[in-house]
Amino acid sequence: MKKQTTATRIATIGIMSALATGLMFLEFPIFPAVNFLKYDPSDILALLAGFIFGIPDAILVLIIKDLLFYILKSGDIVGILMNFAAGFFFIVPTILVYRIRKNRATEILGYVVGVLVTTGVMLVLNMIVVPFYWKIPFAEVVKFLPWIAAFNAIKFSIDSIVNALVRGRIEKIFE
Ligand code: RBF
C-alpha cells in the first residue's frame, strides 16, 4: 500500500465517520431478552479505517460516529460508551494480530481474537454497568450473561465476515 497523503487520510476518515454514523441509525436488537443490545454495522467502517490507516484512525472513526450518534439520536451516554468500548476491544486486537504477518491467516486469526476479546471484556463491563443501569440486583444480571455473550459474538462475527469480504476491494481504491 502506498503512503497516503494527509489530505486523503483526513477526507477518508471524514467520509467513513459520516457513513458509520448513518449506519448506526439502522440499529436493531438481536435477542428480545436483551433488547438494550442493538446490532448496527457501523464498526465495520472503523475496522476498515484501521486496516487502511492504522489503529488511531480506527479509534477516531469510533469516537466521531459515537459522538454524532449521541448528539443526533441516542442521548444515552452509558449506551454510547458501551458501544465505543465494544468496538474498541474488537478492533484493536484484530488489527494487532493481523499486523504480525499481514496475510489471510493472521487476518482470520485477528477476527477470532477480536471477537473473543470483546466478548470477554463486554461480559465484565456489563456485569458492572447493568445492575446500575437497570437498577437490578447482580444475581439478575447473571441470567443475562449468556445473551450478552451471544450478542457480542454474533455482532462482531457479522462485522468480521463483511470486513473480510469487502476489505480487498476497498483497499484497492487507495493503492
Ligand atoms: N453494545 C455492544 O456492542 N456490546 C455490549 O456488550 C453492549 N452492552 C451495553 C450495555 C448497556 C447497559 C447499554 C445501555 C448499551 C450496551 N451496548 C453494547 C450498546 C448498544 O448495543 C447500542 O449500540 C447503544 O445503546 C446505542 O444505541
PDB file of C-alpha atoms and ligand atoms in Angstrom:
ATOM      1  CA  MET A   1       0.000   0.000   0.000  1.00  0.00           C
ATOM      2  CA  LYS A   2       1.286   3.445  -0.947  1.00  0.00           C
ATOM      3  CA  LYS A   3       1.679   6.076   1.727  1.00  0.00           C
ATOM      4  CA  GLN A   4      -1.455   8.221   1.929  1.00  0.00           C
ATOM      5  CA  THR A   5      -1.293  11.988   1.794  1.00  0.00           C
ATOM      6  CA  THR A   6      -2.635  13.684   4.911  1.00  0.00           C
ATOM      7  CA  ALA A   7      -5.424  15.296   2.871  1.00  0.00           C
ATOM      8  CA  THR A   8      -6.602  11.920   1.521  1.00  0.00           C
ATOM      9  CA  ARG A   9      -6.470  10.481   5.009  1.00  0.00           C
ATOM     10  CA  ILE A  10      -8.459  13.278   6.634  1.00  0.00           C
ATOM     11  CA  ALA A  11     -11.077  13.290   3.848  1.00  0.00           C
ATOM     12  CA  THR A  12     -11.453   9.498   4.010  1.00  0.00           C
ATOM     13  CA  ILE A  13     -11.753   9.468   7.813  1.00  0.00           C
ATOM     14  CA  GLY A  14     -14.448  12.155   7.496  1.00  0.00           C
ATOM     15  CA  ILE A  15     -16.402  10.165   4.902  1.00  0.00           C
ATOM     16  CA  MET A  16     -16.047   6.921   6.863  1.00  0.00           C
ATOM     17  CA  SER A  17     -17.204   8.606  10.091  1.00  0.00           C
ATOM     18  CA  ALA A  18     -20.244  10.092   8.318  1.00  0.00           C
ATOM     19  CA  LEU A  19     -21.139   6.712   6.771  1.00  0.00           C
ATOM     20  CA  ALA A  20     -20.639   4.987  10.132  1.00  0.00           C
ATOM     21  CA  THR A  21     -22.964   7.497  11.836  1.00  0.00           C
ATOM     22  CA  GLY A  22     -25.627   6.805   9.187  1.00  0.00           C
ATOM     23  CA  LEU A  23     -25.226   3.045   9.614  1.00  0.00           C
ATOM     24  CA  MET A  24     -25.719   3.403  13.379  1.00  0.00           C
ATOM     25  CA  PHE A  25     -29.279   4.571  12.748  1.00  0.00           C
ATOM     26  CA  LEU A  26     -30.057   1.084  11.376  1.00  0.00           C
ATOM     27  CA  GLU A  27     -29.606  -0.401  14.880  1.00  0.00           C
ATOM     28  CA  PHE A  28     -31.947  -3.206  15.921  1.00  0.00           C
ATOM     29  CA  PRO A  29     -31.989  -5.722  18.800  1.00  0.00           C
ATOM     30  CA  ILE A  30     -30.982  -9.331  18.058  1.00  0.00           C
ATOM     31  CA  PHE A  31     -32.428 -11.002  21.191  1.00  0.00           C
ATOM     32  CA  PRO A  32     -35.696  -9.784  22.789  1.00  0.00           C
ATOM     33  CA  ALA A  33     -34.355 -10.846  26.228  1.00  0.00           C
ATOM     34  CA  VAL A  34     -31.602  -8.216  25.973  1.00  0.00           C
ATOM     35  CA  ASN A  35     -33.235  -5.624  23.709  1.00  0.00           C
ATOM     36  CA  PHE A  36     -30.946  -2.857  25.053  1.00  0.00           C
ATOM     37  CA  LEU A  37     -28.192  -4.503  22.986  1.00  0.00           C
ATOM     38  CA  LYS A  38     -28.609  -3.402  19.385  1.00  0.00           C
ATOM     39  CA  TYR A  39     -26.773  -4.518  16.304  1.00  0.00           C
ATOM     40  CA  ASP A  40     -25.573  -1.906  13.842  1.00  0.00           C
ATOM     41  CA  PRO A  41     -22.887  -2.351  11.185  1.00  0.00           C
ATOM     42  CA  SER A  42     -21.049   0.941  11.842  1.00  0.00           C
ATOM     43  CA  ASP A  43     -17.961  -0.681  13.417  1.00  0.00           C
ATOM     44  CA  ILE A  44     -17.131  -2.171  10.001  1.00  0.00           C
ATOM     45  CA  LEU A  45     -16.227   1.336   8.792  1.00  0.00           C
ATOM     46  CA  ALA A  46     -13.955   1.878  11.796  1.00  0.00           C
ATOM     47  CA  LEU A  47     -12.334  -1.514  11.227  1.00  0.00           C
ATOM     48  CA  LEU A  48     -11.746  -0.678   7.559  1.00  0.00           C
ATOM     49  CA  ALA A  49     -10.121   2.601   8.622  1.00  0.00           C
ATOM     50  CA  GLY A  50      -7.934   0.541  10.962  1.00  0.00           C
ATOM     51  CA  PHE A  51      -6.799  -1.753   8.150  1.00  0.00           C
ATOM     52  CA  ILE A  52      -6.146   1.115   5.726  1.00  0.00           C
ATOM     53  CA  PHE A  53      -4.674   3.811   8.002  1.00  0.00           C
ATOM     54  CA  GLY A  54      -3.997   2.243  11.417  1.00  0.00           C
ATOM     55  CA  ILE A  55      -5.407   1.924  14.933  1.00  0.00           C
ATOM     56  CA  PRO A  56      -5.506   5.662  15.859  1.00  0.00           C
ATOM     57  CA  ASP A  57      -7.681   6.410  12.803  1.00  0.00           C
ATOM     58  CA  ALA A  58      -9.990   3.482  13.608  1.00  0.00           C
ATOM     59  CA  ILE A  59     -10.442   4.919  17.107  1.00  0.00           C
ATOM     60  CA  LEU A  60     -11.077   8.359  15.578  1.00  0.00           C
ATOM     61  CA  VAL A  61     -13.924   6.933  13.441  1.00  0.00           C
ATOM     62  CA  LEU A  62     -15.369   5.235  16.556  1.00  0.00           C
ATOM     63  CA  ILE A  63     -15.228   8.476  18.574  1.00  0.00           C
ATOM     64  CA  ILE A  64     -16.726  10.645  15.807  1.00  0.00           C
ATOM     65  CA  LYS A  65     -19.619   8.281  14.984  1.00  0.00           C
ATOM     66  CA  ASP A  66     -20.447   7.706  18.651  1.00  0.00           C
ATOM     67  CA  LEU A  67     -20.308  11.428  19.424  1.00  0.00           C
ATOM     68  CA  LEU A  68     -22.534  12.280  16.429  1.00  0.00           C
ATOM     69  CA  PHE A  69     -24.982   9.465  17.209  1.00  0.00           C
ATOM     70  CA  TYR A  70     -25.137  10.620  20.839  1.00  0.00           C
ATOM     71  CA  ILE A  71     -25.988  14.171  19.732  1.00  0.00           C
ATOM     72  CA  LEU A  72     -28.308  13.265  16.822  1.00  0.00           C
ATOM     73  CA  LYS A  73     -30.261  10.375  18.316  1.00  0.00           C
ATOM     74  CA  SER A  74     -29.356   8.463  21.441  1.00  0.00           C
ATOM     75  CA  GLY A  75     -28.710  10.916  24.301  1.00  0.00           C
ATOM     76  CA  ASP A  76     -27.792   7.855  26.377  1.00  0.00           C
ATOM     77  CA  ILE A  77     -24.184   8.242  27.469  1.00  0.00           C
ATOM     78  CA  VAL A  78     -23.982   4.740  29.004  1.00  0.00           C
ATOM     79  CA  GLY A  79     -25.125   3.066  25.772  1.00  0.00           C
ATOM     80  CA  ILE A  80     -22.717   5.155  23.706  1.00  0.00           C
ATOM     81  CA  LEU A  81     -19.754   4.384  25.969  1.00  0.00           C
ATOM     82  CA  MET A  82     -20.591   0.664  25.877  1.00  0.00           C
ATOM     83  CA  ASN A  83     -20.858   0.822  22.079  1.00  0.00           C
ATOM     84  CA  PHE A  84     -17.457   2.529  21.943  1.00  0.00           C
ATOM     85  CA  ALA A  85     -15.875   0.004  24.326  1.00  0.00           C
ATOM     86  CA  ALA A  86     -17.216  -2.944  22.309  1.00  0.00           C
ATOM     87  CA  GLY A  87     -15.848  -1.505  19.049  1.00  0.00           C
ATOM     88  CA  PHE A  88     -12.505  -0.627  20.654  1.00  0.00           C
ATOM     89  CA  PHE A  89     -11.919  -4.081  22.190  1.00  0.00           C
ATOM     90  CA  PHE A  90     -12.810  -5.729  18.882  1.00  0.00           C
ATOM     91  CA  ILE A  91     -10.795  -3.552  16.509  1.00  0.00           C
ATOM     92  CA  VAL A  92      -7.535  -3.114  18.451  1.00  0.00           C
ATOM     93  CA  PRO A  93      -6.780  -6.853  18.960  1.00  0.00           C
ATOM     94  CA  THR A  94      -7.937  -7.675  15.411  1.00  0.00           C
ATOM     95  CA  ILE A  95      -5.519  -5.186  13.804  1.00  0.00           C
ATOM     96  CA  LEU A  96      -2.651  -6.061  16.182  1.00  0.00           C
ATOM     97  CA  VAL A  97      -2.875  -9.778  15.318  1.00  0.00           C
ATOM     98  CA  TYR A  98      -3.240  -9.054  11.577  1.00  0.00           C
ATOM     99  CA  ARG A  99      -0.053  -6.956  11.722  1.00  0.00           C
ATOM    100  CA  ILE A 100       2.049  -9.946  12.853  1.00  0.00           C
ATOM    101  CA  ARG A 101       2.268 -11.145   9.212  1.00  0.00           C
ATOM    102  CA  LYS A 102      -0.366  -9.247   7.194  1.00  0.00           C
ATOM    103  CA  ASN A 103      -1.699 -12.314   5.371  1.00  0.00           C
ATOM    104  CA  ARG A 104      -5.116 -14.011   5.157  1.00  0.00           C
ATOM    105  CA  ALA A 105      -4.280 -16.413   8.037  1.00  0.00           C
ATOM    106  CA  THR A 106      -3.318 -13.650  10.506  1.00  0.00           C
ATOM    107  CA  GLU A 107      -6.318 -11.639   9.298  1.00  0.00           C
ATOM    108  CA  ILE A 108      -8.712 -14.502  10.167  1.00  0.00           C
ATOM    109  CA  LEU A 109      -6.891 -15.179  13.451  1.00  0.00           C
ATOM    110  CA  GLY A 110      -7.246 -11.453  14.149  1.00  0.00           C
ATOM    111  CA  TYR A 111     -11.036 -11.614  13.746  1.00  0.00           C
ATOM    112  CA  VAL A 112     -11.231 -14.657  16.038  1.00  0.00           C
ATOM    113  CA  VAL A 113      -9.092 -12.987  18.721  1.00  0.00           C
ATOM    114  CA  GLY A 114     -11.028  -9.697  18.330  1.00  0.00           C
ATOM    115  CA  VAL A 115     -14.405 -11.425  18.761  1.00  0.00           C
ATOM    116  CA  LEU A 116     -13.158 -13.369  21.815  1.00  0.00           C
ATOM    117  CA  VAL A 117     -11.539 -10.330  23.479  1.00  0.00           C
ATOM    118  CA  THR A 118     -14.531  -8.013  23.043  1.00  0.00           C
ATOM    119  CA  THR A 119     -16.999 -10.741  24.092  1.00  0.00           C
ATOM    120  CA  GLY A 120     -14.984 -11.335  27.291  1.00  0.00           C
ATOM    121  CA  VAL A 121     -14.414  -7.660  28.094  1.00  0.00           C
ATOM    122  CA  MET A 122     -18.066  -6.733  27.421  1.00  0.00           C
ATOM    123  CA  LEU A 123     -19.275  -9.531  29.711  1.00  0.00           C
ATOM    124  CA  VAL A 124     -17.244  -7.991  32.543  1.00  0.00           C
ATOM    125  CA  LEU A 125     -18.313  -4.411  31.684  1.00  0.00           C
ATOM    126  CA  ASN A 126     -21.984  -5.442  31.504  1.00  0.00           C
ATOM    127  CA  MET A 127     -21.713  -7.179  34.890  1.00  0.00           C
ATOM    128  CA  ILE A 128     -20.534  -3.853  36.335  1.00  0.00           C
ATOM    129  CA  VAL A 129     -22.808  -1.460  34.385  1.00  0.00           C
ATOM    130  CA  VAL A 130     -26.154  -3.298  34.011  1.00  0.00           C
ATOM    131  CA  PRO A 131     -27.016  -3.501  37.766  1.00  0.00           C
ATOM    132  CA  PHE A 132     -26.786   0.316  37.950  1.00  0.00           C
ATOM    133  CA  TYR A 133     -28.344   0.968  34.531  1.00  0.00           C
ATOM    134  CA  TRP A 134     -31.434  -1.197  35.123  1.00  0.00           C
ATOM    135  CA  LYS A 135     -31.338  -0.908  38.934  1.00  0.00           C
ATOM    136  CA  ILE A 136     -31.487  -4.687  39.306  1.00  0.00           C
ATOM    137  CA  PRO A 137     -29.548  -6.953  41.674  1.00  0.00           C
ATOM    138  CA  PHE A 138     -26.340  -8.543  40.432  1.00  0.00           C
ATOM    139  CA  ALA A 139     -27.939 -12.031  40.634  1.00  0.00           C
ATOM    140  CA  GLU A 140     -30.469 -10.929  37.990  1.00  0.00           C
ATOM    141  CA  VAL A 141     -27.703  -9.793  35.647  1.00  0.00           C
ATOM    142  CA  VAL A 142     -26.115 -13.243  35.730  1.00  0.00           C
ATOM    143  CA  LYS A 143     -29.178 -14.599  33.880  1.00  0.00           C
ATOM    144  CA  PHE A 144     -28.474 -12.212  31.009  1.00  0.00           C
ATOM    145  CA  LEU A 145     -24.808 -13.124  30.626  1.00  0.00           C
ATOM    146  CA  PRO A 146     -25.310 -15.905  28.031  1.00  0.00           C
ATOM    147  CA  TRP A 147     -27.400 -13.492  25.919  1.00  0.00           C
ATOM    148  CA  ILE A 148     -24.816 -10.744  26.270  1.00  0.00           C
ATOM    149  CA  ALA A 149     -22.027 -13.134  25.235  1.00  0.00           C
ATOM    150  CA  ALA A 150     -24.075 -14.435  22.279  1.00  0.00           C
ATOM    151  CA  PHE A 151     -24.952 -10.876  21.194  1.00  0.00           C
ATOM    152  CA  ASN A 152     -21.330  -9.732  21.094  1.00  0.00           C
ATOM    153  CA  ALA A 153     -20.113 -12.954  19.454  1.00  0.00           C
ATOM    154  CA  ILE A 154     -22.758 -12.627  16.707  1.00  0.00           C
ATOM    155  CA  LYS A 155     -22.369  -8.855  16.256  1.00  0.00           C
ATOM    156  CA  PHE A 156     -18.623  -8.983  15.767  1.00  0.00           C
ATOM    157  CA  SER A 157     -18.667 -12.204  13.738  1.00  0.00           C
ATOM    158  CA  ILE A 158     -21.003 -10.499  11.239  1.00  0.00           C
ATOM    159  CA  ASP A 159     -18.680  -7.461  11.176  1.00  0.00           C
ATOM    160  CA  SER A 160     -15.681  -9.765  10.635  1.00  0.00           C
ATOM    161  CA  ILE A 161     -17.286 -11.630   7.737  1.00  0.00           C
ATOM    162  CA  VAL A 162     -18.411  -8.433   5.983  1.00  0.00           C
ATOM    163  CA  ASN A 163     -14.988  -6.855   6.534  1.00  0.00           C
ATOM    164  CA  ALA A 164     -13.201  -9.938   5.185  1.00  0.00           C
ATOM    165  CA  LEU A 165     -15.365  -9.817   2.040  1.00  0.00           C
ATOM    166  CA  VAL A 166     -15.079  -6.091   1.246  1.00  0.00           C
ATOM    167  CA  ARG A 167     -11.646  -5.134   2.599  1.00  0.00           C
ATOM    168  CA  GLY A 168      -9.659  -6.082  -0.501  1.00  0.00           C
ATOM    169  CA  ARG A 169     -11.900  -4.091  -2.838  1.00  0.00           C
ATOM    170  CA  ILE A 170     -11.938  -1.010  -0.584  1.00  0.00           C
ATOM    171  CA  GLU A 171      -8.157  -1.069  -0.097  1.00  0.00           C
ATOM    172  CA  LYS A 172      -7.606  -1.204  -3.874  1.00  0.00           C
ATOM    173  CA  ILE A 173      -9.139   2.274  -4.120  1.00  0.00           C
ATOM    174  CA  PHE A 174      -6.257   3.570  -2.011  1.00  0.00           C
ATOM    175  CA  GLU A 175      -3.455   1.806  -3.899  1.00  0.00           C
TER     176      GLU A 175
HETATM  177  N1  RBF B   1     -23.023  -2.772  22.642  1.00  0.00           N
HETATM  178  C1  RBF B   1     -22.232  -3.831  22.306  1.00  0.00           C
HETATM  179  O1  RBF B   1     -21.804  -3.952  21.164  1.00  0.00           O
HETATM  180  N2  RBF B   1     -21.895  -4.780  23.244  1.00  0.00           N
HETATM  181  C2  RBF B   1     -22.323  -4.721  24.530  1.00  0.00           C
HETATM  182  O2  RBF B   1     -21.997  -5.612  25.331  1.00  0.00           O
HETATM  183  C3  RBF B   1     -23.139  -3.618  24.911  1.00  0.00           C
HETATM  184  N3  RBF B   1     -23.591  -3.501  26.200  1.00  0.00           N
HETATM  185  C4  RBF B   1     -24.446  -2.481  26.508  1.00  0.00           C
HETATM  186  C5  RBF B   1     -24.981  -2.387  27.822  1.00  0.00           C
HETATM  187  C6  RBF B   1     -25.854  -1.364  28.148  1.00  0.00           C
HETATM  188  C7  RBF B   1     -26.409  -1.277  29.551  1.00  0.00           C
HETATM  189  C8  RBF B   1     -26.255  -0.402  27.154  1.00  0.00           C
HETATM  190  C9  RBF B   1     -27.212   0.697  27.503  1.00  0.00           C
HETATM  191  C10 RBF B   1     -25.744  -0.489  25.900  1.00  0.00           C
HETATM  192  C11 RBF B   1     -24.834  -1.508  25.540  1.00  0.00           C
HETATM  193  N4  RBF B   1     -24.300  -1.598  24.251  1.00  0.00           N
HETATM  194  C12 RBF B   1     -23.484  -2.659  23.923  1.00  0.00           C
HETATM  195  C13 RBF B   1     -24.588  -0.566  23.229  1.00  0.00           C
HETATM  196  C14 RBF B   1     -25.909  -0.810  22.499  1.00  0.00           C
HETATM  197  O3  RBF B   1     -25.866  -2.037  21.780  1.00  0.00           O
HETATM  198  C15 RBF B   1     -26.178   0.337  21.496  1.00  0.00           C
HETATM  199  O4  RBF B   1     -25.195   0.346  20.495  1.00  0.00           O
HETATM  200  C16 RBF B   1     -26.175   1.697  22.179  1.00  0.00           C
HETATM  201  O5  RBF B   1     -27.033   1.675  23.296  1.00  0.00           O
HETATM  202  C17 RBF B   1     -26.603   2.825  21.211  1.00  0.00           C
HETATM  203  O6  RBF B   1     -27.944   2.739  20.886  1.00  0.00           O
END
